[in-house]
XYZ file of C-alpha atoms in Angstrom:
355
model
C 29.596 -23.287 7.579
C 26.839 -20.924 8.601
C 26.690 -19.244 11.959
C 25.867 -21.352 14.955
C 23.492 -18.676 16.257
C 21.350 -18.801 13.130
C 20.961 -22.539 13.387
C 20.306 -22.425 17.100
C 17.374 -20.112 16.393
C 16.044 -22.345 13.632
C 16.399 -25.361 15.895
C 14.589 -23.524 18.658
C 11.083 -24.041 17.265
C 8.645 -25.234 19.872
C 6.622 -26.749 17.093
C 2.858 -26.524 17.082
C 2.037 -30.231 17.221
C 3.447 -30.428 20.762
C 0.324 -28.574 21.766
C -1.597 -31.867 21.674
C 0.294 -33.252 24.676
C 0.009 -29.933 26.532
C -3.718 -29.823 25.866
C -4.245 -33.405 27.000
C -2.310 -32.780 30.191
C -4.207 -29.583 30.934
C -7.629 -31.002 30.085
C -7.121 -34.041 32.295
C -5.818 -32.001 35.228
C -8.077 -28.954 35.027
C -11.294 -30.749 34.154
C -10.854 -33.596 36.635
C -11.920 -35.899 33.826
C -13.213 -39.285 34.969
C -11.188 -42.430 34.357
C -14.116 -43.863 32.385
C -13.786 -40.925 29.969
C -10.023 -41.455 29.700
C -10.744 -45.089 28.874
C -13.121 -43.937 26.138
C -10.348 -41.798 24.623
C -7.900 -44.675 24.888
C -10.130 -47.136 23.053
C -11.160 -44.641 20.380
C -7.708 -43.509 19.224
C -5.955 -45.339 16.380
C -3.153 -47.612 17.583
C 0.279 -48.442 16.178
C 2.461 -51.520 16.682
C 5.632 -49.739 15.582
C 7.252 -50.287 19.009
C 7.516 -54.063 19.544
C 6.817 -55.652 22.928
C 10.469 -56.669 23.282
C 11.879 -53.194 22.537
C 14.200 -51.693 25.195
C 12.364 -49.668 27.836
C 13.411 -46.777 30.044
C 14.721 -47.865 33.405
C 13.547 -44.697 35.161
C 10.542 -42.701 34.018
C 9.211 -42.858 30.466
C 10.222 -41.501 27.078
C 7.436 -40.544 24.658
C 8.335 -39.650 21.072
C 5.960 -37.030 19.656
C 5.946 -36.963 15.858
C 4.244 -34.176 13.926
C 3.731 -34.921 10.238
C 3.487 -32.288 7.524
C 0.893 -34.233 5.545
C -2.424 -32.588 4.683
C -4.063 -36.047 4.413
C -6.112 -37.861 7.057
C -5.083 -41.009 8.954
C -6.137 -43.189 6.016
C -4.296 -41.192 3.366
C -7.473 -39.533 2.104
C -7.591 -35.816 1.180
C -9.108 -33.493 3.734
C -12.439 -31.880 2.768
C -12.051 -28.838 0.533
C -13.737 -26.558 3.064
C -11.286 -27.637 5.785
C -8.287 -27.041 3.513
C -9.679 -23.645 2.625
C -10.140 -22.673 6.279
C -6.662 -23.973 7.185
C -5.017 -21.842 4.464
C -2.146 -24.352 4.380
C -2.176 -25.373 0.738
C -3.562 -28.353 -1.149
C -3.777 -31.971 0.053
C -0.716 -32.989 -1.980
C 1.555 -30.621 -0.025
C 3.631 -31.583 2.996
C 4.576 -35.198 2.292
C 5.411 -37.521 5.160
C 8.384 -35.850 6.781
C 8.305 -35.864 10.585
C 8.930 -32.129 10.792
C 8.252 -32.193 14.518
C 10.235 -34.600 16.677
C 10.062 -34.181 20.432
C 11.245 -36.543 23.125
C 8.957 -36.037 26.112
C 10.705 -37.392 29.200
C 8.439 -38.010 32.184
C 10.479 -38.802 35.314
C 9.314 -40.855 38.257
C 8.796 -37.566 40.100
C 9.122 -33.892 39.258
C 8.432 -31.935 36.081
C 8.507 -33.438 32.602
C 10.764 -32.023 29.908
C 9.952 -31.898 26.181
C 13.162 -31.959 24.119
C 12.806 -30.749 20.530
C 15.036 -32.568 18.029
C 15.811 -30.175 15.131
C 14.287 -31.676 12.007
C 17.236 -31.069 9.650
C 19.889 -32.814 11.761
C 22.104 -34.971 9.551
C 22.091 -38.436 11.166
C 22.389 -42.140 10.266
C 18.946 -43.422 9.239
C 17.669 -46.820 10.325
C 17.168 -47.795 6.666
C 20.871 -47.162 5.955
C 22.948 -44.179 4.942
C 22.623 -40.626 6.205
C 19.831 -38.124 5.852
C 17.846 -35.486 7.673
C 16.346 -37.033 10.773
C 12.843 -35.975 9.670
C 13.160 -38.100 6.503
C 13.256 -41.484 8.244
C 9.453 -41.738 8.238
C 8.811 -40.821 4.619
C 11.662 -42.877 3.161
C 10.568 -46.011 5.025
C 6.931 -45.467 4.036
C 7.783 -45.233 0.347
C 10.092 -48.271 0.495
C 7.452 -50.427 2.203
C 4.729 -49.415 -0.233
C 7.032 -50.168 -3.189
C 7.835 -53.594 -1.699
C 4.158 -54.409 -1.217
C 3.211 -53.304 -4.730
C 5.945 -55.533 -6.136
C 4.414 -58.447 -4.216
C 0.963 -57.766 -5.680
C -0.687 -55.538 -3.043
C -2.499 -52.581 -4.595
C -5.360 -51.680 -2.220
C -4.821 -48.013 -1.320
C -5.745 -48.129 2.359
C -3.730 -51.282 2.984
C -0.667 -49.685 1.406
C -1.196 -46.507 3.459
C -1.572 -48.403 6.725
C 1.479 -50.613 6.146
C 3.557 -47.732 4.816
C 2.815 -45.512 7.802
C 3.602 -48.329 10.232
C 6.967 -48.798 8.506
C 7.510 -45.041 8.738
C 6.761 -45.010 12.462
C 9.147 -47.924 13.104
C 11.928 -46.221 11.158
C 11.420 -42.877 12.886
C 11.405 -44.427 16.348
C 14.535 -46.464 15.606
C 16.372 -43.494 14.065
C 15.631 -41.123 16.954
C 16.352 -43.785 19.568
C 19.735 -44.598 18.018
C 20.665 -40.921 17.579
C 19.806 -39.974 21.171
C 20.813 -43.351 22.653
C 17.493 -43.368 24.483
C 14.829 -46.084 24.534
C 11.412 -44.989 23.257
C 8.580 -46.270 25.446
C 5.650 -44.709 23.606
C 4.831 -42.705 20.503
C 2.286 -40.030 19.646
C 1.675 -39.043 16.024
C -0.378 -36.071 14.859
C -0.640 -34.224 11.548
C -1.350 -30.598 10.683
C -5.126 -30.930 10.836
C -4.823 -31.888 14.517
C -3.549 -28.443 15.430
C -6.385 -26.827 13.529
C -8.918 -28.977 15.397
C -7.342 -28.038 18.761
C -7.812 -24.328 18.104
C -11.280 -24.983 16.694
C -12.319 -27.054 19.706
C -11.175 -24.307 22.047
C -13.212 -21.711 20.180
C -10.035 -19.922 19.120
C -7.295 -18.333 21.238
C -6.339 -14.873 22.510
C -2.995 -13.406 21.394
C -1.231 -10.049 21.464
C 0.927 -8.550 18.713
C 3.353 -5.646 19.122
C 2.769 -4.548 15.547
C 0.493 -5.246 12.580
C 1.570 -8.086 10.250
C 0.603 -9.259 6.782
C 2.107 -12.363 5.172
C 0.426 -13.958 2.123
C 2.501 -17.156 2.466
C 0.990 -18.093 5.827
C -2.220 -16.106 5.508
C -1.351 -13.989 8.556
C -3.076 -10.591 8.407
C -3.483 -9.133 11.895
C -3.548 -5.669 13.487
C -1.411 -4.714 16.466
C -2.613 -5.320 20.004
C -4.660 -7.946 21.869
C -7.083 -9.940 19.708
C -9.007 -13.187 19.461
C -8.094 -15.558 16.627
C -10.274 -18.322 15.225
C -8.790 -21.705 14.288
C -7.653 -20.711 10.789
C -6.134 -17.459 12.036
C -4.362 -19.300 14.872
C -2.791 -21.657 12.339
C -1.572 -18.667 10.310
C -0.311 -16.989 13.492
C 2.002 -19.870 14.442
C 3.077 -20.697 10.873
C 4.261 -17.184 9.949
C 7.998 -16.564 9.787
C 8.334 -14.372 6.682
C 8.125 -10.680 7.354
C 9.053 -10.987 11.027
C 12.146 -9.210 12.408
C 13.865 -12.422 13.524
C 12.258 -15.020 11.287
C 12.137 -18.439 12.952
C 13.068 -16.975 16.320
C 9.907 -14.867 16.298
C 7.893 -17.880 15.152
C 9.185 -19.750 18.187
C 7.900 -16.963 20.436
C 4.528 -17.108 18.713
C 4.224 -20.819 19.334
C 5.059 -20.272 22.980
C 2.431 -17.519 23.089
C -0.078 -19.947 21.608
C 0.693 -22.462 24.365
C 0.145 -19.731 26.956
C -3.162 -18.858 25.314
C -4.262 -22.509 25.297
C -3.370 -22.864 28.964
C -5.332 -19.723 29.829
C -8.348 -20.908 27.824
C -8.360 -24.321 29.491
C -8.561 -22.822 32.974
C -12.205 -22.117 32.241
C -12.792 -25.259 30.197
C -16.234 -26.853 30.329
C -17.397 -30.299 29.226
C -17.973 -29.047 25.687
C -14.276 -28.195 25.353
C -13.266 -31.518 26.911
C -15.448 -33.378 24.423
C -13.934 -31.380 21.558
C -10.448 -32.462 22.644
C -11.599 -36.091 22.848
C -13.118 -35.900 19.369
C -9.905 -34.355 18.036
C -7.799 -37.157 19.510
C -9.984 -39.828 17.943
C -9.677 -38.439 14.422
C -6.187 -36.914 14.356
C -3.941 -38.882 16.735
C -2.118 -42.230 16.646
C -0.769 -43.836 19.838
C 1.314 -46.958 20.267
C -0.588 -50.065 21.339
C 0.910 -50.123 24.849
C 0.118 -46.495 25.698
C -2.297 -46.722 28.645
C -3.915 -43.292 28.933
C -5.587 -44.189 32.240
C -2.211 -44.965 33.822
C -0.711 -41.889 32.152
C -3.449 -39.654 33.552
C -3.018 -41.031 37.075
C 0.674 -40.076 37.010
C 0.556 -36.730 35.252
C 3.437 -34.345 35.958
C 2.410 -30.914 37.165
C 4.642 -29.130 34.624
C 6.018 -29.700 31.126
C 9.087 -27.635 30.200
C 10.282 -27.121 26.624
C 13.922 -27.253 25.534
C 15.802 -27.659 22.237
C 18.687 -30.047 21.656
C 21.899 -28.425 20.359
C 23.313 -28.207 16.834
C 26.829 -27.179 15.852
C 26.050 -25.273 12.674
C 24.978 -25.816 9.090
C 26.348 -27.263 5.858
C 25.330 -28.202 2.319
C 25.038 -31.941 1.624
C 23.766 -33.096 -1.748
C 22.519 -29.587 -2.441
C 20.441 -29.509 0.743
C 20.876 -27.433 3.873
C 21.456 -29.654 6.908
C 22.268 -29.206 10.567
C 25.670 -30.464 11.664
C 25.468 -32.096 15.084
C 27.842 -33.607 17.627
C 26.033 -36.767 18.822
C 27.993 -36.866 22.070
C 26.987 -33.298 22.958
C 23.369 -34.016 22.067
C 23.270 -37.146 24.220
C 24.928 -35.336 27.113
C 22.265 -32.622 26.862
C 19.485 -35.214 26.899
C 20.934 -36.758 30.046
C 21.302 -33.325 31.664
C 17.713 -32.318 30.899
C 16.287 -35.660 31.953
C 18.046 -35.573 35.315
C 17.919 -31.842 36.135
C 15.515 -29.851 33.941
C 15.805 -26.053 34.173
C 13.191 -24.013 36.028
C 10.206 -22.850 33.970
C 10.020 -19.246 32.779
C 7.694 -16.905 34.675
C 4.094 -17.165 33.505
C 2.459 -13.767 33.210
C -0.421 -14.863 30.998
C -0.439 -14.325 27.210
C 2.684 -12.366 26.177
C 2.796 -9.796 23.370
C 5.023 -10.939 20.485
C 6.251 -9.650 17.126
């Protein structure tokens, strides 16, 4: 079994798709956006019925499951334009699959700060479809199974298969995470890799600071040392890089936190053009559950969102794959602890310099 410290660092990724929630919170608060505009966002975003009306609900506060997919396809399963893929520098459209590589339970209490709890993607858990697997695989496995079932029944229209398959994936992912954490899921937010790119693009890029020059052909990162402004493609490379850094995933975690700080700083001077860019991004890159009322959400926004990572015990090989070994009781105790008494936020000194 590999060292616990190594897996704690790998589990510690504050993964880039969480930025969408942070951006929405900041845009709504900082811009004083009108409820009519919030309503426009709410009606323009694609909706999911993966959480049924009779599903268990939180008794105090709300739990929102944020799912970040690795797919390079759009919401309808169509390839992204070649020029977008080229600017993203994240590979071809057939890369990524439908793993939910980002899983975050965002707990919003009745009062006080919210806490975003990252669920490490390689945790070995019971899947809602049966058997064990990495928690991130619940979505993709269910999607494939549903599409196979529909094809066997005579359905072959591509978009219909994509829609039904992704709904099955969302249901499976919600059920798997809910059962693992023993927490009801009130709402879901889904976003894929292109959403992050559009966030950085809509903001006109972000400011970062590097302690030393880096060059990594795998992520496309090629930056000098010191403060600098990154465009959308460079920002994506900045947060994706882990090869060639002193502490690998640990340094990538710090970069993602630095990106969040940069986004927050940028939004303090946000104008209506930036707000509109965020709205446009949400309409093309985001899926919300059918009951998610953004107007109500905006009226009850927490003043702070704090990021934490749920614990793992170590690592093992199962079926030739590396997995995280977890103690469900310890994980659930940590969720309860964070939901009832989240830790204080770290000091905010602007955009930090990172490796």
